[in-house]
mmCIF file of C-alpha atoms in Angstrom:
data_model
loop_
_atom_site.group_PDB
_atom_site.id
_atom_site.type_symbol
_atom_site.label_atom_id
_atom_site.label_comp_id
_atom_site.label_asym_id
_atom_site.label_seq_id
_atom_site.Cartn_x
_atom_site.Cartn_y
_atom_site.Cartn_z
ATOM 1 C CA MET A 11 0.000 0.000 0.000
ATOM 2 C CA ALA A 12 1.290 3.450 -0.924
ATOM 3 C CA LEU A 13 1.878 6.011 1.821
ATOM 4 C CA ILE A 14 -0.188 8.567 -0.127
ATOM 5 C CA GLU A 15 -3.000 7.664 -2.518
ATOM 6 C CA VAL A 16 -4.744 10.388 -4.519
ATOM 7 C CA LYS A 17 -7.643 9.479 -6.815
ATOM 8 C CA ASN A 18 -9.601 11.905 -9.019
ATOM 9 C CA LEU A 19 -8.975 14.759 -6.591
ATOM 10 C CA THR A 20 -10.697 18.081 -7.275
ATOM 11 C CA LYS A 21 -10.709 21.411 -5.488
ATOM 12 C CA VAL A 22 -13.105 24.207 -6.374
ATOM 13 C CA TYR A 23 -13.044 27.617 -4.689
ATOM 14 C CA HIS A 24 -16.307 29.534 -4.408
ATOM 15 C CA ASP A 25 -16.695 33.307 -4.340
ATOM 16 C CA GLY A 26 -20.401 33.948 -4.323
ATOM 17 C CA GLU A 27 -21.709 32.388 -7.504
ATOM 18 C CA VAL A 28 -18.272 32.260 -9.103
ATOM 19 C CA GLU A 29 -16.537 28.865 -9.108
ATOM 20 C CA THR A 30 -12.785 28.620 -9.652
ATOM 21 C CA PRO A 31 -11.418 25.086 -10.117
ATOM 22 C CA ALA A 32 -7.888 24.677 -8.731
ATOM 23 C CA LEU A 33 -7.521 20.897 -9.161
ATOM 24 C CA ARG A 34 -9.259 18.837 -11.843
ATOM 25 C CA GLY A 35 -9.260 15.067 -11.285
ATOM 26 C CA VAL A 36 -5.676 14.593 -10.075
ATOM 27 C CA SER A 37 -4.509 11.011 -9.392
ATOM 28 C CA PHE A 38 -1.147 9.625 -8.196
ATOM 29 C CA ASP A 39 0.491 7.539 -5.442
ATOM 30 C CA ILE A 40 3.596 8.307 -3.385
ATOM 31 C CA ASN A 41 5.477 5.531 -1.618
ATOM 32 C CA GLU A 42 7.206 5.805 1.729
ATOM 33 C CA GLY A 43 10.737 7.167 1.331
ATOM 34 C CA GLU A 44 10.181 8.786 -2.078
ATOM 35 C CA PHE A 45 11.411 12.273 -2.967
ATOM 36 C CA VAL A 46 8.807 13.817 -5.260
ATOM 37 C CA ALA A 47 8.812 17.296 -6.775
ATOM 38 C CA ILE A 48 5.501 18.836 -7.821
ATOM 39 C CA MET A 49 6.157 21.491 -10.462
ATOM 40 C CA GLY A 50 4.040 23.988 -12.290
ATOM 41 C CA PRO A 51 3.612 27.693 -13.029
ATOM 42 C CA SER A 52 1.728 30.060 -10.756
ATOM 43 C CA GLY A 53 -1.939 29.080 -10.668
ATOM 44 C CA SER A 54 -1.304 25.454 -11.672
ATOM 45 C CA GLY A 55 -2.683 24.108 -8.377
ATOM 46 C CA LYS A 56 0.544 22.904 -6.781
ATOM 47 C CA SER A 57 0.212 24.841 -3.505
ATOM 48 C CA THR A 58 -3.465 23.898 -3.261
ATOM 49 C CA LEU A 59 -2.421 20.272 -3.625
ATOM 50 C CA LEU A 60 0.214 20.602 -0.898
ATOM 51 C CA HIS A 61 -2.339 22.112 1.496
ATOM 52 C CA ILE A 62 -4.671 19.173 0.910
ATOM 53 C CA LEU A 63 -1.904 16.579 1.304
ATOM 54 C CA GLY A 64 -0.780 18.298 4.517
ATOM 55 C CA PHE A 65 -4.302 18.297 6.017
ATOM 56 C CA LEU A 66 -4.298 22.106 5.887
ATOM 57 C CA ASP A 67 -7.300 22.199 3.542
ATOM 58 C CA ARG A 68 -10.004 19.826 2.310
ATOM 59 C CA HIS A 69 -10.640 18.714 -1.244
ATOM 60 C CA THR A 70 -13.985 19.130 -3.007
ATOM 61 C CA SER A 71 -14.299 15.614 -4.425
ATOM 62 C CA GLY A 72 -12.238 12.493 -5.070
ATOM 63 C CA THR A 73 -10.190 10.609 -2.500
ATOM 64 C CA TYR A 74 -6.985 11.289 -0.571
ATOM 65 C CA ARG A 75 -5.678 8.528 1.670
ATOM 66 C CA LEU A 76 -2.705 8.789 4.015
ATOM 67 C CA ASP A 77 -1.633 5.426 5.423
ATOM 68 C CA GLY A 78 -4.890 4.028 4.077
ATOM 69 C CA LYS A 79 -7.092 6.548 5.917
ATOM 70 C CA THR A 80 -8.911 9.638 4.617
ATOM 71 C CA ILE A 81 -9.112 12.883 6.578
ATOM 72 C CA ASP A 82 -12.731 12.005 7.388
ATOM 73 C CA ASP A 83 -11.474 8.928 9.265
ATOM 74 C CA TYR A 84 -9.748 11.205 11.788
ATOM 75 C CA SER A 85 -11.291 13.377 14.487
ATOM 76 C CA GLY A 86 -10.263 17.028 14.593
ATOM 77 C CA GLU A 87 -7.864 16.236 17.430
ATOM 78 C CA GLU A 88 -6.347 13.341 15.474
ATOM 79 C CA VAL A 89 -5.849 15.556 12.399
ATOM 80 C CA ALA A 90 -3.872 18.019 14.527
ATOM 81 C CA ARG A 91 -1.843 15.143 16.004
ATOM 82 C CA VAL A 92 -1.006 13.731 12.564
ATOM 83 C CA ARG A 93 0.109 17.159 11.334
ATOM 84 C CA ASN A 94 2.302 17.661 14.409
ATOM 85 C CA LYS A 95 3.913 14.224 14.603
ATOM 86 C CA LYS A 96 3.832 12.763 11.089
ATOM 87 C CA MET A 97 4.302 15.888 8.962
ATOM 88 C CA GLY A 98 6.909 18.624 8.821
ATOM 89 C CA PHE A 99 6.388 21.845 6.854
ATOM 90 C CA ILE A 100 8.989 24.123 5.254
ATOM 91 C CA PHE A 101 7.735 27.384 3.728
ATOM 92 C CA GLN A 102 9.272 30.012 1.481
ATOM 93 C CA THR A 103 8.880 32.725 4.140
ATOM 94 C CA PHE A 104 10.645 30.808 6.972
ATOM 95 C CA ASN A 105 7.964 31.802 9.562
ATOM 96 C CA LEU A 106 10.456 32.086 12.423
ATOM 97 C CA LEU A 107 9.540 34.131 15.512
ATOM 98 C CA ARG A 108 11.567 37.320 15.168
ATOM 99 C CA ARG A 109 12.607 37.984 18.766
ATOM 100 C CA THR A 110 13.172 34.354 19.683
ATOM 101 C CA ASP A 111 16.504 32.590 19.306
ATOM 102 C CA VAL A 112 17.046 29.651 16.977
ATOM 103 C CA LEU A 113 16.913 26.987 19.695
ATOM 104 C CA GLU A 114 13.551 28.223 21.008
ATOM 105 C CA ASN A 115 12.161 28.506 17.457
ATOM 106 C CA VAL A 116 13.082 24.899 16.758
ATOM 107 C CA LYS A 117 11.447 23.738 20.005
ATOM 108 C CA LEU A 118 8.052 25.271 19.150
ATOM 109 C CA PRO A 119 6.419 22.122 17.659
ATOM 110 C CA LEU A 120 7.333 20.234 20.843
ATOM 111 C CA LEU A 121 4.855 22.353 22.819
ATOM 112 C CA TYR A 122 2.096 20.167 21.370
ATOM 113 C CA SER A 123 3.994 16.884 21.237
ATOM 114 C CA GLY A 124 3.069 15.500 24.648
ATOM 115 C CA LEU A 125 6.748 14.912 25.355
ATOM 116 C CA LYS A 126 8.361 15.996 28.608
ATOM 117 C CA PRO A 127 9.967 19.474 28.447
ATOM 118 C CA ALA A 128 13.186 17.960 29.794
ATOM 119 C CA GLU A 129 13.592 16.208 26.411
ATOM 120 C CA TRP A 130 13.041 19.281 24.255
ATOM 121 C CA ASP A 131 16.547 20.768 24.292
ATOM 122 C CA ASN A 132 18.134 17.468 23.284
ATOM 123 C CA MET A 133 15.649 16.928 20.433
ATOM 124 C CA ALA A 134 16.094 20.483 19.163
ATOM 125 C CA MET A 135 19.886 20.155 19.278
ATOM 126 C CA LYS A 136 19.734 16.935 17.238
ATOM 127 C CA ALA A 137 17.581 18.686 14.624
ATOM 128 C CA LEU A 138 19.969 21.642 14.476
ATOM 129 C CA GLU A 139 22.921 19.277 14.151
ATOM 130 C CA ALA A 140 21.183 17.589 11.217
ATOM 131 C CA VAL A 141 21.066 20.891 9.302
ATOM 132 C CA GLY A 142 24.483 22.172 10.392
ATOM 133 C CA MET A 143 23.158 25.006 12.590
ATOM 134 C CA THR A 144 24.408 24.254 16.109
ATOM 135 C CA HIS A 145 26.748 27.271 15.893
ATOM 136 C CA ARG A 146 23.760 29.628 15.588
ATOM 137 C CA LEU A 147 21.413 28.305 18.261
ATOM 138 C CA SER A 148 21.509 31.492 20.410
ATOM 139 C CA HIS A 149 21.034 33.866 17.458
ATOM 140 C CA GLU A 150 17.760 35.564 16.570
ATOM 141 C CA PRO A 151 16.491 35.350 12.963
ATOM 142 C CA SER A 152 17.569 38.931 12.185
ATOM 143 C CA GLN A 153 21.166 37.867 12.869
ATOM 144 C CA LEU A 154 21.054 35.063 10.295
ATOM 145 C CA SER A 155 21.406 34.972 6.523
ATOM 146 C CA GLY A 156 18.425 33.867 4.457
ATOM 147 C CA GLY A 157 19.913 30.422 3.977
ATOM 148 C CA GLU A 158 20.575 30.057 7.708
ATOM 149 C CA GLN A 159 16.997 31.109 8.502
ATOM 150 C CA GLN A 160 15.666 28.453 6.157
ATOM 151 C CA ARG A 161 17.928 25.797 7.662
ATOM 152 C CA ALA A 162 16.629 26.773 11.119
ATOM 153 C CA ALA A 163 13.090 26.432 9.743
ATOM 154 C CA ILE A 164 14.000 22.980 8.408
ATOM 155 C CA ALA A 165 15.302 21.991 11.860
ATOM 156 C CA ARG A 166 11.973 23.086 13.321
ATOM 157 C CA ALA A 167 10.154 21.004 10.684
ATOM 158 C CA ILE A 168 12.082 17.824 11.571
ATOM 159 C CA VAL A 169 12.309 18.170 15.361
ATOM 160 C CA ASN A 170 9.474 15.642 15.802
ATOM 161 C CA SER A 171 11.105 13.241 13.294
ATOM 162 C CA PRO A 172 8.146 13.392 10.875
ATOM 163 C CA ALA A 173 7.707 10.708 8.253
ATOM 164 C CA ILE A 174 6.779 13.284 5.581
ATOM 165 C CA ILE A 175 8.362 16.662 4.913
ATOM 166 C CA PHE A 176 6.391 19.131 2.780
ATOM 167 C CA ALA A 177 8.596 21.862 1.304
ATOM 168 C CA ASP A 178 6.710 24.714 -0.381
ATOM 169 C CA GLU A 179 9.108 26.732 -2.583
ATOM 170 C CA PRO A 180 11.858 26.439 0.089
ATOM 171 C CA THR A 181 14.439 28.305 -2.019
ATOM 172 C CA GLY A 182 12.079 30.995 -3.323
ATOM 173 C CA ASN A 183 13.583 33.789 -1.171
ATOM 174 C CA LEU A 184 17.213 32.686 -1.517
ATOM 175 C CA ASP A 185 20.094 33.318 -3.895
ATOM 176 C CA SER A 186 21.351 30.368 -5.928
ATOM 177 C CA LYS A 187 24.205 29.505 -3.542
ATOM 178 C CA SER A 188 22.019 29.533 -0.426
ATOM 179 C CA GLY A 189 19.281 27.717 -2.342
ATOM 180 C CA GLY A 190 21.702 24.966 -3.285
ATOM 181 C CA GLN A 191 22.779 24.547 0.345
ATOM 182 C CA VAL A 192 19.156 24.295 1.441
ATOM 183 C CA MET A 193 18.402 21.694 -1.228
ATOM 184 C CA GLU A 194 21.431 19.649 -0.176
ATOM 185 C CA THR A 195 20.089 19.766 3.385
ATOM 186 C CA ILE A 196 16.692 18.540 2.196
ATOM 187 C CA GLU A 197 18.321 15.804 0.118
ATOM 188 C CA ASN A 198 20.266 14.624 3.153
ATOM 189 C CA LEU A 199 16.983 14.338 5.048
ATOM 190 C CA HIS A 200 15.698 12.138 2.244
ATOM 191 C CA LEU A 201 18.797 9.965 2.549
ATOM 192 C CA LEU A 202 17.951 9.560 6.237
ATOM 193 C CA GLY A 203 14.580 8.062 5.301
ATOM 194 C CA HIS A 204 12.124 10.957 5.214
ATOM 195 C CA THR A 205 9.519 11.125 2.463
ATOM 196 C CA ILE A 206 9.954 14.510 0.746
ATOM 197 C CA ILE A 207 7.248 16.337 -1.207
ATOM 198 C CA LEU A 208 8.708 19.460 -2.793
ATOM 199 C CA ILE A 209 6.602 22.206 -4.378
ATOM 200 C CA THR A 210 8.619 24.285 -6.830
ATOM 201 C CA HIS A 211 8.604 26.121 -10.130
ATOM 202 C CA GLU A 212 12.406 25.908 -10.415
ATOM 203 C CA THR A 213 13.966 23.163 -12.517
ATOM 204 C CA TYR A 214 17.257 23.067 -10.585
ATOM 205 C CA THR A 215 15.504 22.349 -7.281
ATOM 206 C CA ALA A 216 13.171 19.755 -8.846
ATOM 207 C CA GLU A 217 16.203 17.854 -10.164
ATOM 208 C CA TYR A 218 17.109 16.852 -6.595
ATOM 209 C CA ALA A 219 13.978 14.677 -6.562
ATOM 210 C CA GLN A 220 13.566 11.100 -7.781
ATOM 211 C CA ARG A 221 10.369 11.958 -9.606
ATOM 212 C CA ILE A 222 8.679 15.073 -11.000
ATOM 213 C CA ILE A 223 4.908 15.543 -11.243
ATOM 214 C CA ARG A 224 4.096 18.504 -13.499
ATOM 215 C CA LEU A 225 0.797 20.336 -13.075
ATOM 216 C CA LYS A 226 -0.857 22.666 -15.559
ATOM 217 C CA ASP A 227 -4.259 24.296 -15.059
ATOM 218 C CA GLY A 228 -5.043 21.939 -12.196
ATOM 219 C CA GLU A 229 -4.283 18.737 -14.114
ATOM 220 C CA ILE A 230 -1.280 16.416 -14.234
ATOM 221 C CA GLU A 231 0.647 17.149 -17.407
ATOM 222 C CA SER A 232 3.342 14.519 -16.768
ATOM 223 C CA ASP A 233 4.641 12.209 -14.029
ATOM 224 C CA GLN A 234 8.208 11.065 -14.663
ATOM 225 C CA LYS A 235 11.027 9.452 -12.742
ATOM 226 C CA ILE A 236 14.378 11.229 -12.848
ATOM 227 C CA THR A 237 17.186 9.057 -14.175
ATOM 228 C CA GLN A 238 20.036 11.429 -13.310
ATOM 229 C CA GLN A 239 19.573 13.157 -9.967
ATOM 230 C CA ARG A 240 21.643 15.894 -8.499
ATOM 231 C CA HIS A 241 23.365 14.569 -5.381
ATOM 232 C CA ALA A 242 24.259 16.181 -2.091
ATOM 233 C CA ALA A 243 27.850 16.731 -1.082
ATOM 234 C CA ASP A 244 29.803 13.671 -0.014
ATOM 235 C CA HIS A 245 29.247 14.454 3.666
ATOM 236 C CA LYS A 246 26.026 13.151 5.200
ATOM 237 C CA PHE A 247 24.546 14.463 8.405
ATOM 238 C CA VAL A 248 24.263 11.971 11.236
ATOM 239 C CA LYS A 249 20.768 11.251 12.514
#
């Protein structure tokens, strides 16, 4: 059974009597441990799709199953628990608290984890080690470069060791050098066993994936495996 199963998925936004379809009968599966890039121009439906896959929004029709269960199979409390423990989210805008240091930013998801606070520092340090940011743990976001802010945001996304990492245009606010470093960090997380779902309009970031799903006007234009991937630097972060 696939980790993610999407069948004939649609999403229609309503503004009064005006209907705007964002997804039109999308179908695909994603297996555990895959690294999949979802590409498309602005308005193609890729961010809408990510929000549905991440339980941040609901689809209009069709079926989305995660681990064999639809969102309707979960209570509201269970949906929140799945998002917190099974999913990690990386966004283009970093979303770090401005006047809070890196270590405290990374610990934020642990507030809702049910774990003892005595464990939080150790878990946050492991996440920061995984992205090469232990030397910046006492710095506030304003003291970091864009690439460092995104790596701190990645550490926050993985602090609960989620099975799936959703990355929505993670290099969109970065220069090419910083973007490459961030993508190498994400690729290393894939090598450690995380399932990665990357939303991007950039070819160079999509080429880190094993597979590219291209969307156009809310439909799948192509779904292809990548035969020649980019690869991270020879070093690999220790879990």
